[in-house]
Amino acid sequence: MDYVSALLPPAVMAVFFIGVIRVIVKTQGGANKAKEDAAVDAALARMEGARPAAAPPKADA
């Protein structure tokens, strides 16, 4: 019976990992994709607006 207790944790982790991968794959695209893209675009726009303007290079005389 030691082999059962030795194989149970990896089997449980494998099932959990497969479940996580399935959830990730199922949530890609669809109606959620437009919402996620809009949220990313809004965050990028905020970052661009908050970034200070780059100073123009000084001309050496």
mmCIF file of C-alpha atoms in Angstrom:
data_model
loop_
_atom_site.group_PDB
_atom_site.id
_atom_site.type_symbol
_atom_site.label_atom_id
_atom_site.label_comp_id
_atom_site.label_asym_id
_atom_site.label_seq_id
_atom_site.Cartn_x
_atom_site.Cartn_y
_atom_site.Cartn_z
ATOM 1 C CA MET A 1 0.000 0.000 0.000
ATOM 2 C CA ASP A 2 2.994 2.309 0.137
ATOM 3 C CA TYR A 3 2.859 2.702 -3.633
ATOM 4 C CA VAL A 4 -0.679 4.117 -3.389
ATOM 5 C CA SER A 5 0.389 6.780 -0.912
ATOM 6 C CA ALA A 6 3.431 7.503 -3.096
ATOM 7 C CA LEU A 7 1.376 7.934 -6.289
ATOM 8 C CA LEU A 8 -1.594 9.829 -4.850
ATOM 9 C CA PRO A 9 -0.001 13.322 -4.506
ATOM 10 C CA PRO A 10 1.364 13.397 -8.087
ATOM 11 C CA ALA A 11 -1.965 12.141 -9.417
ATOM 12 C CA VAL A 12 -3.889 14.823 -7.523
ATOM 13 C CA MET A 13 -1.485 17.508 -8.751
ATOM 14 C CA ALA A 14 -1.832 16.249 -12.339
ATOM 15 C CA VAL A 15 -5.624 16.453 -12.148
ATOM 16 C CA PHE A 16 -5.420 19.943 -10.631
ATOM 17 C CA PHE A 17 -2.963 21.081 -13.319
ATOM 18 C CA ILE A 18 -5.184 19.761 -16.119
ATOM 19 C CA GLY A 19 -8.137 21.599 -14.572
ATOM 20 C CA VAL A 20 -6.203 24.864 -14.421
ATOM 21 C CA ILE A 21 -5.117 24.526 -18.051
ATOM 22 C CA ARG A 22 -8.711 23.831 -19.125
ATOM 23 C CA VAL A 23 -9.966 26.945 -17.308
ATOM 24 C CA ILE A 24 -7.250 29.073 -18.903
ATOM 25 C CA VAL A 25 -8.052 27.771 -22.378
ATOM 26 C CA LYS A 26 -11.814 28.200 -21.934
ATOM 27 C CA THR A 27 -11.521 31.797 -20.755
ATOM 28 C CA GLN A 28 -9.472 32.905 -23.763
ATOM 29 C CA GLY A 29 -11.434 34.782 -26.387
ATOM 30 C CA GLY A 30 -15.190 35.137 -26.560
ATOM 31 C CA ALA A 31 -17.101 37.901 -24.819
ATOM 32 C CA ASN A 32 -14.428 38.291 -22.160
ATOM 33 C CA LYS A 33 -11.755 39.065 -24.752
ATOM 34 C CA ALA A 34 -13.285 42.428 -25.646
ATOM 35 C CA LYS A 35 -13.515 43.394 -21.973
ATOM 36 C CA GLU A 36 -9.941 42.327 -21.282
ATOM 37 C CA ASP A 37 -8.633 44.136 -24.363
ATOM 38 C CA ALA A 38 -10.494 47.300 -23.361
ATOM 39 C CA ALA A 39 -9.068 47.118 -19.834
ATOM 40 C CA VAL A 40 -5.528 46.699 -21.165
ATOM 41 C CA ASP A 41 -5.987 49.544 -23.646
ATOM 42 C CA ALA A 42 -7.285 51.815 -20.867
ATOM 43 C CA ALA A 43 -4.353 50.928 -18.609
ATOM 44 C CA LEU A 44 -1.881 51.615 -21.415
ATOM 45 C CA ALA A 45 -3.565 54.948 -22.169
ATOM 46 C CA ARG A 46 -3.293 55.927 -18.486
ATOM 47 C CA MET A 47 0.380 54.987 -18.462
ATOM 48 C CA GLU A 48 1.041 56.994 -21.624
ATOM 49 C CA GLY A 49 -0.774 60.006 -20.146
ATOM 50 C CA ALA A 50 1.102 59.777 -16.857
ATOM 51 C CA ARG A 51 4.524 59.462 -18.451
ATOM 52 C CA PRO A 52 6.378 62.785 -18.471
ATOM 53 C CA ALA A 53 7.230 64.105 -21.881
ATOM 54 C CA ALA A 54 10.779 63.399 -22.957
ATOM 55 C CA ALA A 55 12.977 66.470 -23.028
ATOM 56 C CA PRO A 56 14.250 67.369 -26.463
ATOM 57 C CA PRO A 57 17.971 66.728 -26.913
ATOM 58 C CA LYS A 58 20.175 69.751 -26.300
ATOM 59 C CA ALA A 59 22.251 70.956 -29.191
ATOM 60 C CA ASP A 60 25.956 71.165 -28.285
ATOM 61 C CA ALA A 61 27.457 74.499 -29.318
#
